[in-house]
Every structure is written in C-alpha cells, then in structure tokens.
Amino acid sequence: MYWVAELQKHLDAISGLQTSDEVDHYLSKVGSLFGFDFYSIVSLALGVETRLTCAILTSNWPGELIASYEQHNIRHSSPVFSALQNSAVPLMALATEAPADPDAKPGIPGELDKVRTSVFFPFLDPEDKRHVVAFHGNTEFPEHEALLELHRLAAGLFEKFCSLRVREENDSPVLSARELECLRWTAAGKTSHEIALILSISEHTVNHYMSSICQKLDTVNRIQAVARAIRTGLIA
C-alpha cells in the first residue's frame, strides 16, 4: 500500500536524525503533512499534593503564547493533560484552552484562531516518565488510518527525541550555582525583579546571569533556555 511505503520512508528518515533541531524540523514537517500548524512535546508529572505539572520540552508555539499560558497556569490545570496522565490512548480535542485575559497581548488570539483541533499522543520515556506529543491546527480530525500513521510517526520522533536528549545531557554546558538558581526561578515563572528579591541580588545581576545562561545554552531568550535546560536535565 502507498501509505505504508510512505510511512516507512519517514520512519527511515527519522532514524537518521542527528540533532534536536532536526527533530524539531521533522515534527513540523509531519504536522504539516496532516494539516497541523503547531507541535509540542510536553512532560507530565505529579508534584506537590499530587498537582499535575507540565513542562514544554520543545514546541513551535510562539514564545509569547507559551508565556501567556504559563502566566495563567493553563497547562497545569488542563483537563486534557490530566486525562493523559493516566492514559495510553491518543486523545483528540476541539479548540484550545485560550487565556481568559482581557489584557492579553495583541496577536495571541490570532495564533489561537489557527487552532481548531488538537491530537495528543501519550508516551513513556525510558525512565517511565509520562510525556505527550501533540499536534494542533485548523483542520479536521484525522481519519482512522491517518491517525494510526500519525501515531506511529509521533512514536518514532519521540523515541529519537529521547535518545538525543540523553546525548545532550552528557554534552550539557556547565552553569554556575547562581545561574542554576536564576534559571530555576525563571522556570517557575518569576521575573528578574522577583528573582532579585528572592536571591538578594540586583536586578541587573539577574539579567547578567540570564544573558550568560542563554549564551551557554545557545538560545535566544529565556523561554528557550528553560526549555533546553529541562530537556537536557539541567533543571527538573
């Protein structure tokens, strides 16, 4: 069958990916094949008082949209992610849980307008930690055969993502103790001003540490720095 041959072609290509950037590119390519505009890989874990915590490990969502989600704590209270925490079955959902914020930055609703359907595939990594590979877009839900194909490609990409993550952990740059503190507080959603108060240092010093972190991690902003730090195991 044609789709079986095409599936194998993509799986062979995925097996040959060498970097996280190549995995990101292929996630976008696979999503586009099925009409999706966005992708994400999210880790799920139960934290204090069995509260579900979610961390975006990689995504092509606009940074300001991810920041808005973090600000409104949406992913942590999402019924979709709560359902996926204890499920091995793919889940399809209509629309996206948008921030209910009248002061949200212009442009975010425009990005959300591109999302009508989402497909979520839960997976376990080699340490049995729960993750979700998701695709989002203004498209119809995939038919059964297409969903099976997308599921198989998502599994292949997640497996490659995990193997490269282990390699990146071994090659991770060294951050100072203070840089790690700043990075952890940034991941918790704190601003430079708030971090400065917590650590009893100046806001200028915090910004200096964050600039150094972005340079060491080869990222362009704090959101990417946090995502890479989580992905490579620098912070939990």
PDB file of C-alpha atoms in Angstrom:
ATOM      1  CA  MET A   1       0.000   0.000   0.000  1.00  0.00           C
ATOM      2  CA  TYR A   2       1.163   3.535  -0.824  1.00  0.00           C
ATOM      3  CA  TRP A   3       0.724   4.933   2.677  1.00  0.00           C
ATOM      4  CA  VAL A   4       2.712   2.015   4.168  1.00  0.00           C
ATOM      5  CA  ALA A   5       5.638   2.783   1.851  1.00  0.00           C
ATOM      6  CA  GLU A   6       5.426   6.485   2.687  1.00  0.00           C
ATOM      7  CA  LEU A   7       5.286   5.716   6.401  1.00  0.00           C
ATOM      8  CA  GLN A   8       8.420   3.591   6.188  1.00  0.00           C
ATOM      9  CA  LYS A   9      10.188   6.315   4.226  1.00  0.00           C
ATOM     10  CA  HIS A  10       9.507   8.820   7.001  1.00  0.00           C
ATOM     11  CA  LEU A  11      10.488   6.345   9.737  1.00  0.00           C
ATOM     12  CA  ASP A  12      13.782   5.717   7.967  1.00  0.00           C
ATOM     13  CA  ALA A  13      14.387   9.459   7.754  1.00  0.00           C
ATOM     14  CA  ILE A  14      13.563   9.900  11.450  1.00  0.00           C
ATOM     15  CA  SER A  15      16.025   7.175  12.434  1.00  0.00           C
ATOM     16  CA  GLY A  16      18.774   9.171  10.740  1.00  0.00           C
ATOM     17  CA  LEU A  17      18.143  12.463  12.568  1.00  0.00           C
ATOM     18  CA  GLN A  18      21.238  13.652  14.430  1.00  0.00           C
ATOM     19  CA  THR A  19      20.223  16.750  16.417  1.00  0.00           C
ATOM     20  CA  SER A  20      17.285  18.143  18.389  1.00  0.00           C
ATOM     21  CA  ASP A  21      16.898  20.868  15.768  1.00  0.00           C
ATOM     22  CA  GLU A  22      16.446  18.178  13.114  1.00  0.00           C
ATOM     23  CA  VAL A  23      13.789  16.509  15.291  1.00  0.00           C
ATOM     24  CA  ASP A  24      12.004  19.853  15.658  1.00  0.00           C
ATOM     25  CA  HIS A  25      12.100  20.357  11.900  1.00  0.00           C
ATOM     26  CA  TYR A  26      10.676  16.892  11.284  1.00  0.00           C
ATOM     27  CA  LEU A  27       7.951  17.376  13.891  1.00  0.00           C
ATOM     28  CA  SER A  28       6.868  20.465  11.967  1.00  0.00           C
ATOM     29  CA  LYS A  29       7.086  18.562   8.671  1.00  0.00           C
ATOM     30  CA  VAL A  30       4.992  15.651   9.964  1.00  0.00           C
ATOM     31  CA  GLY A  31       2.414  18.031  11.406  1.00  0.00           C
ATOM     32  CA  SER A  32       2.129  19.828   8.071  1.00  0.00           C
ATOM     33  CA  LEU A  33       1.551  16.531   6.257  1.00  0.00           C
ATOM     34  CA  PHE A  34      -1.624  16.098   8.306  1.00  0.00           C
ATOM     35  CA  GLY A  35      -2.735  19.743   8.201  1.00  0.00           C
ATOM     36  CA  PHE A  36      -1.425  20.847  11.614  1.00  0.00           C
ATOM     37  CA  ASP A  37       0.330  24.181  12.186  1.00  0.00           C
ATOM     38  CA  PHE A  38       1.875  23.558  15.599  1.00  0.00           C
ATOM     39  CA  TYR A  39       3.532  20.757  17.540  1.00  0.00           C
ATOM     40  CA  SER A  40       4.722  20.288  21.107  1.00  0.00           C
ATOM     41  CA  ILE A  41       6.338  17.707  23.355  1.00  0.00           C
ATOM     42  CA  VAL A  42       5.254  18.111  26.966  1.00  0.00           C
ATOM     43  CA  SER A  43       6.423  16.242  30.062  1.00  0.00           C
ATOM     44  CA  LEU A  44       3.798  15.372  32.680  1.00  0.00           C
ATOM     45  CA  ALA A  45       4.471  14.710  36.348  1.00  0.00           C
ATOM     46  CA  LEU A  46       2.669  14.769  39.667  1.00  0.00           C
ATOM     47  CA  GLY A  47       4.222  17.293  42.010  1.00  0.00           C
ATOM     48  CA  VAL A  48       3.421  18.541  45.473  1.00  0.00           C
ATOM     49  CA  GLU A  49      -0.027  17.474  46.724  1.00  0.00           C
ATOM     50  CA  THR A  50      -0.442  15.388  43.542  1.00  0.00           C
ATOM     51  CA  ARG A  51      -0.659  18.594  41.490  1.00  0.00           C
ATOM     52  CA  LEU A  52      -0.046  17.930  37.806  1.00  0.00           C
ATOM     53  CA  THR A  53       2.955  19.817  36.470  1.00  0.00           C
ATOM     54  CA  CYS A  54       3.595  20.192  32.755  1.00  0.00           C
ATOM     55  CA  ALA A  55       6.768  21.391  31.063  1.00  0.00           C
ATOM     56  CA  ILE A  56       7.087  22.135  27.358  1.00  0.00           C
ATOM     57  CA  LEU A  57      10.291  20.441  26.190  1.00  0.00           C
ATOM     58  CA  THR A  58      10.024  21.614  22.601  1.00  0.00           C
ATOM     59  CA  SER A  59       7.389  23.395  20.544  1.00  0.00           C
ATOM     60  CA  ASN A  60       6.907  25.795  17.652  1.00  0.00           C
ATOM     61  CA  TRP A  61       4.229  27.732  19.517  1.00  0.00           C
ATOM     62  CA  PRO A  62       5.074  31.471  19.568  1.00  0.00           C
ATOM     63  CA  GLY A  63       7.037  32.356  22.703  1.00  0.00           C
ATOM     64  CA  GLU A  64       4.510  34.972  23.807  1.00  0.00           C
ATOM     65  CA  LEU A  65       1.728  32.389  23.651  1.00  0.00           C
ATOM     66  CA  ILE A  66       3.691  29.946  25.809  1.00  0.00           C
ATOM     67  CA  ALA A  67       4.413  32.747  28.277  1.00  0.00           C
ATOM     68  CA  SER A  68       0.708  33.635  28.412  1.00  0.00           C
ATOM     69  CA  TYR A  69      -0.182  30.009  29.101  1.00  0.00           C
ATOM     70  CA  GLU A  70       2.378  29.920  31.897  1.00  0.00           C
ATOM     71  CA  GLN A  71       1.075  33.167  33.367  1.00  0.00           C
ATOM     72  CA  HIS A  72      -2.473  31.834  33.515  1.00  0.00           C
ATOM     73  CA  ASN A  73      -1.425  28.387  34.717  1.00  0.00           C
ATOM     74  CA  ILE A  74      -3.496  26.813  31.952  1.00  0.00           C
ATOM     75  CA  ARG A  75      -1.397  23.754  31.183  1.00  0.00           C
ATOM     76  CA  HIS A  76      -1.190  22.843  34.871  1.00  0.00           C
ATOM     77  CA  SER A  77      -4.993  22.832  35.213  1.00  0.00           C
ATOM     78  CA  SER A  78      -5.813  21.404  31.782  1.00  0.00           C
ATOM     79  CA  PRO A  79      -8.366  18.579  31.847  1.00  0.00           C
ATOM     80  CA  VAL A  80      -6.751  17.233  28.666  1.00  0.00           C
ATOM     81  CA  PHE A  81      -3.345  16.769  30.286  1.00  0.00           C
ATOM     82  CA  SER A  82      -4.990  15.422  33.431  1.00  0.00           C
ATOM     83  CA  ALA A  83      -6.716  12.758  31.332  1.00  0.00           C
ATOM     84  CA  LEU A  84      -3.486  11.902  29.514  1.00  0.00           C
ATOM     85  CA  GLN A  85      -1.582  11.461  32.760  1.00  0.00           C
ATOM     86  CA  ASN A  86      -3.138   8.011  33.243  1.00  0.00           C
ATOM     87  CA  SER A  87      -3.895   7.031  29.653  1.00  0.00           C
ATOM     88  CA  ALA A  88      -2.044   5.297  26.848  1.00  0.00           C
ATOM     89  CA  VAL A  89      -4.752   6.119  24.308  1.00  0.00           C
ATOM     90  CA  PRO A  90      -4.446   9.036  21.848  1.00  0.00           C
ATOM     91  CA  LEU A  91      -6.829  11.884  22.575  1.00  0.00           C
ATOM     92  CA  MET A  92      -8.394  14.343  20.154  1.00  0.00           C
ATOM     93  CA  ALA A  93      -9.823  17.663  21.334  1.00  0.00           C
ATOM     94  CA  LEU A  94     -11.665  20.566  19.773  1.00  0.00           C
ATOM     95  CA  ALA A  95     -10.179  24.073  20.018  1.00  0.00           C
ATOM     96  CA  THR A  96      -7.558  25.217  22.527  1.00  0.00           C
ATOM     97  CA  GLU A  97      -7.942  26.435  26.069  1.00  0.00           C
ATOM     98  CA  ALA A  98      -7.210  30.110  25.490  1.00  0.00           C
ATOM     99  CA  PRO A  99      -6.162  32.513  28.229  1.00  0.00           C
ATOM    100  CA  ALA A 100      -9.206  34.267  29.668  1.00  0.00           C
ATOM    101  CA  ASP A 101      -7.325  37.554  29.958  1.00  0.00           C
ATOM    102  CA  PRO A 102      -8.822  40.828  28.679  1.00  0.00           C
ATOM    103  CA  ASP A 103      -5.309  42.328  28.786  1.00  0.00           C
ATOM    104  CA  ALA A 104      -3.689  39.552  26.714  1.00  0.00           C
ATOM    105  CA  LYS A 105      -1.150  40.820  24.190  1.00  0.00           C
ATOM    106  CA  PRO A 106      -2.429  41.532  20.672  1.00  0.00           C
ATOM    107  CA  GLY A 107      -1.610  38.726  18.285  1.00  0.00           C
ATOM    108  CA  ILE A 108      -2.175  35.826  20.653  1.00  0.00           C
ATOM    109  CA  PRO A 109      -5.863  35.394  19.661  1.00  0.00           C
ATOM    110  CA  GLY A 110      -4.735  35.412  16.039  1.00  0.00           C
ATOM    111  CA  GLU A 111      -2.454  32.447  16.673  1.00  0.00           C
ATOM    112  CA  LEU A 112      -5.192  30.654  18.574  1.00  0.00           C
ATOM    113  CA  ASP A 113      -7.543  31.193  15.644  1.00  0.00           C
ATOM    114  CA  LYS A 114      -5.307  28.775  13.728  1.00  0.00           C
ATOM    115  CA  VAL A 115      -6.144  26.014  16.208  1.00  0.00           C
ATOM    116  CA  ARG A 116      -9.442  24.198  15.832  1.00  0.00           C
ATOM    117  CA  THR A 117      -8.367  20.655  16.594  1.00  0.00           C
ATOM    118  CA  SER A 118      -5.593  19.026  18.618  1.00  0.00           C
ATOM    119  CA  VAL A 119      -4.322  15.454  18.706  1.00  0.00           C
ATOM    120  CA  PHE A 120      -2.378  14.194  21.744  1.00  0.00           C
ATOM    121  CA  PHE A 121      -0.265  11.033  21.888  1.00  0.00           C
ATOM    122  CA  PRO A 122       0.916   9.903  25.363  1.00  0.00           C
ATOM    123  CA  PHE A 123       4.245   8.080  25.651  1.00  0.00           C
ATOM    124  CA  LEU A 124       6.587   6.855  28.366  1.00  0.00           C
ATOM    125  CA  ASP A 125      10.293   7.643  28.172  1.00  0.00           C
ATOM    126  CA  PRO A 126      12.977   5.052  29.112  1.00  0.00           C
ATOM    127  CA  GLU A 127      12.602   6.104  32.772  1.00  0.00           C
ATOM    128  CA  ASP A 128       8.818   5.519  32.628  1.00  0.00           C
ATOM    129  CA  LYS A 129       8.076   9.242  32.837  1.00  0.00           C
ATOM    130  CA  ARG A 130       4.935  10.390  31.056  1.00  0.00           C
ATOM    131  CA  HIS A 131       5.163  12.673  28.021  1.00  0.00           C
ATOM    132  CA  VAL A 132       2.762  13.877  25.350  1.00  0.00           C
ATOM    133  CA  VAL A 133       3.461  14.570  21.688  1.00  0.00           C
ATOM    134  CA  ALA A 134       0.751  16.889  20.376  1.00  0.00           C
ATOM    135  CA  PHE A 135      -0.222  18.450  17.061  1.00  0.00           C
ATOM    136  CA  HIS A 136      -2.565  21.436  16.742  1.00  0.00           C
ATOM    137  CA  GLY A 137      -4.157  23.207  13.796  1.00  0.00           C
ATOM    138  CA  ASN A 138      -7.144  24.483  11.891  1.00  0.00           C
ATOM    139  CA  THR A 139      -8.005  21.153  10.315  1.00  0.00           C
ATOM    140  CA  GLU A 140     -10.335  18.193  10.602  1.00  0.00           C
ATOM    141  CA  PHE A 141      -9.561  15.259  12.861  1.00  0.00           C
ATOM    142  CA  PRO A 142      -7.510  12.613  11.028  1.00  0.00           C
ATOM    143  CA  GLU A 143      -9.363   9.581   9.731  1.00  0.00           C
ATOM    144  CA  HIS A 144      -8.604   6.272  11.457  1.00  0.00           C
ATOM    145  CA  GLU A 145      -5.864   5.181   9.045  1.00  0.00           C
ATOM    146  CA  ALA A 146      -4.245   8.615   9.063  1.00  0.00           C
ATOM    147  CA  LEU A 147      -4.396   8.724  12.866  1.00  0.00           C
ATOM    148  CA  LEU A 148      -2.570   5.391  13.056  1.00  0.00           C
ATOM    149  CA  GLU A 149       0.098   6.695  10.695  1.00  0.00           C
ATOM    150  CA  LEU A 150       0.498   9.939  12.666  1.00  0.00           C
ATOM    151  CA  HIS A 151       0.692   7.953  15.901  1.00  0.00           C
ATOM    152  CA  ARG A 152       3.493   5.794  14.505  1.00  0.00           C
ATOM    153  CA  LEU A 153       5.436   8.826  13.292  1.00  0.00           C
ATOM    154  CA  ALA A 154       4.954  10.568  16.641  1.00  0.00           C
ATOM    155  CA  ALA A 155       6.281   7.462  18.396  1.00  0.00           C
ATOM    156  CA  GLY A 156       9.345   7.391  16.156  1.00  0.00           C
ATOM    157  CA  LEU A 157      10.025  11.080  16.707  1.00  0.00           C
ATOM    158  CA  PHE A 158       9.585  10.763  20.473  1.00  0.00           C
ATOM    159  CA  GLU A 159      11.975   7.810  20.597  1.00  0.00           C
ATOM    160  CA  LYS A 160      14.568   9.804  18.642  1.00  0.00           C
ATOM    161  CA  PHE A 161      13.942  12.861  20.846  1.00  0.00           C
ATOM    162  CA  CYS A 162      14.639  10.776  23.963  1.00  0.00           C
ATOM    163  CA  SER A 163      17.838   9.244  22.588  1.00  0.00           C
ATOM    164  CA  LEU A 164      19.194  12.650  21.562  1.00  0.00           C
ATOM    165  CA  ARG A 165      18.213  14.071  24.937  1.00  0.00           C
ATOM    166  CA  VAL A 166      20.459  11.531  26.675  1.00  0.00           C
ATOM    167  CA  ARG A 167      23.337  12.541  24.413  1.00  0.00           C
ATOM    168  CA  GLU A 168      22.695  16.241  25.050  1.00  0.00           C
ATOM    169  CA  GLU A 169      22.695  15.644  28.805  1.00  0.00           C
ATOM    170  CA  ASN A 170      26.227  14.301  28.519  1.00  0.00           C
ATOM    171  CA  ASP A 171      27.241  17.342  26.456  1.00  0.00           C
ATOM    172  CA  SER A 172      25.407  19.923  28.592  1.00  0.00           C
ATOM    173  CA  PRO A 173      27.310  23.148  29.313  1.00  0.00           C
ATOM    174  CA  VAL A 174      28.277  23.843  32.919  1.00  0.00           C
ATOM    175  CA  LEU A 175      26.220  26.518  34.694  1.00  0.00           C
ATOM    176  CA  SER A 176      27.283  28.099  37.948  1.00  0.00           C
ATOM    177  CA  ALA A 177      25.245  27.523  41.102  1.00  0.00           C
ATOM    178  CA  ARG A 178      23.876  31.071  40.887  1.00  0.00           C
ATOM    179  CA  GLU A 179      22.974  30.669  37.216  1.00  0.00           C
ATOM    180  CA  LEU A 180      21.096  27.479  38.041  1.00  0.00           C
ATOM    181  CA  GLU A 181      19.195  29.303  40.797  1.00  0.00           C
ATOM    182  CA  CYS A 182      18.172  32.055  38.395  1.00  0.00           C
ATOM    183  CA  LEU A 183      17.189  29.510  35.778  1.00  0.00           C
ATOM    184  CA  ARG A 184      15.051  27.504  38.201  1.00  0.00           C
ATOM    185  CA  TRP A 185      13.225  30.613  39.392  1.00  0.00           C
ATOM    186  CA  THR A 186      12.711  31.680  35.773  1.00  0.00           C
ATOM    187  CA  ALA A 187      11.216  28.258  35.035  1.00  0.00           C
ATOM    188  CA  ALA A 188       8.876  28.858  37.984  1.00  0.00           C
ATOM    189  CA  GLY A 189       7.598  31.991  36.241  1.00  0.00           C
ATOM    190  CA  LYS A 190       9.459  34.631  38.248  1.00  0.00           C
ATOM    191  CA  THR A 191      10.573  37.920  36.680  1.00  0.00           C
ATOM    192  CA  SER A 192      14.075  39.368  37.008  1.00  0.00           C
ATOM    193  CA  HIS A 193      12.789  41.769  39.662  1.00  0.00           C
ATOM    194  CA  GLU A 194      11.232  38.945  41.672  1.00  0.00           C
ATOM    195  CA  ILE A 195      14.341  36.768  41.364  1.00  0.00           C
ATOM    196  CA  ALA A 196      16.486  39.666  42.547  1.00  0.00           C
ATOM    197  CA  LEU A 197      14.370  39.995  45.694  1.00  0.00           C
ATOM    198  CA  ILE A 198      14.438  36.239  46.352  1.00  0.00           C
ATOM    199  CA  LEU A 199      18.204  35.931  45.926  1.00  0.00           C
ATOM    200  CA  SER A 200      19.048  39.311  47.492  1.00  0.00           C
ATOM    201  CA  ILE A 201      20.964  40.491  44.440  1.00  0.00           C
ATOM    202  CA  SER A 202      20.365  43.325  41.984  1.00  0.00           C
ATOM    203  CA  GLU A 203      18.030  43.013  39.010  1.00  0.00           C
ATOM    204  CA  HIS A 204      20.980  43.954  36.794  1.00  0.00           C
ATOM    205  CA  THR A 205      22.905  40.971  38.146  1.00  0.00           C
ATOM    206  CA  VAL A 206      19.974  38.649  37.451  1.00  0.00           C
ATOM    207  CA  ASN A 207      19.801  39.889  33.864  1.00  0.00           C
ATOM    208  CA  HIS A 208      23.570  39.340  33.559  1.00  0.00           C
ATOM    209  CA  TYR A 209      23.176  35.738  34.734  1.00  0.00           C
ATOM    210  CA  MET A 210      20.289  35.128  32.340  1.00  0.00           C
ATOM    211  CA  SER A 211      22.281  36.555  29.428  1.00  0.00           C
ATOM    212  CA  SER A 212      25.160  34.231  30.319  1.00  0.00           C
ATOM    213  CA  ILE A 213      22.768  31.274  30.543  1.00  0.00           C
ATOM    214  CA  CYS A 214      21.296  31.974  27.106  1.00  0.00           C
ATOM    215  CA  GLN A 215      24.789  32.208  25.653  1.00  0.00           C
ATOM    216  CA  LYS A 216      25.934  28.946  27.245  1.00  0.00           C
ATOM    217  CA  LEU A 217      22.789  27.114  26.170  1.00  0.00           C
ATOM    218  CA  ASP A 218      22.881  28.671  22.685  1.00  0.00           C
ATOM    219  CA  THR A 219      19.339  30.037  22.963  1.00  0.00           C
ATOM    220  CA  VAL A 220      17.889  33.406  22.008  1.00  0.00           C
ATOM    221  CA  ASN A 221      15.622  34.011  25.008  1.00  0.00           C
ATOM    222  CA  ARG A 222      14.693  32.792  28.478  1.00  0.00           C
ATOM    223  CA  ILE A 223      11.814  30.629  27.308  1.00  0.00           C
ATOM    224  CA  GLN A 224      14.117  28.660  25.019  1.00  0.00           C
ATOM    225  CA  ALA A 225      16.766  28.488  27.752  1.00  0.00           C
ATOM    226  CA  VAL A 226      14.293  26.975  30.221  1.00  0.00           C
ATOM    227  CA  ALA A 227      13.012  24.523  27.591  1.00  0.00           C
ATOM    228  CA  ARG A 228      16.520  23.341  26.736  1.00  0.00           C
ATOM    229  CA  ALA A 229      17.541  23.142  30.396  1.00  0.00           C
ATOM    230  CA  ILE A 230      14.562  20.902  31.142  1.00  0.00           C
ATOM    231  CA  ARG A 231      15.142  18.835  28.015  1.00  0.00           C
ATOM    232  CA  THR A 232      18.795  18.232  28.832  1.00  0.00           C
ATOM    233  CA  GLY A 233      18.226  17.622  32.540  1.00  0.00           C
ATOM    234  CA  LEU A 234      19.960  20.751  33.853  1.00  0.00           C
ATOM    235  CA  ILE A 235      16.829  21.527  35.844  1.00  0.00           C
ATOM    236  CA  ALA A 236      13.848  19.343  36.718  1.00  0.00           C
TER     237      ALA A 236
END
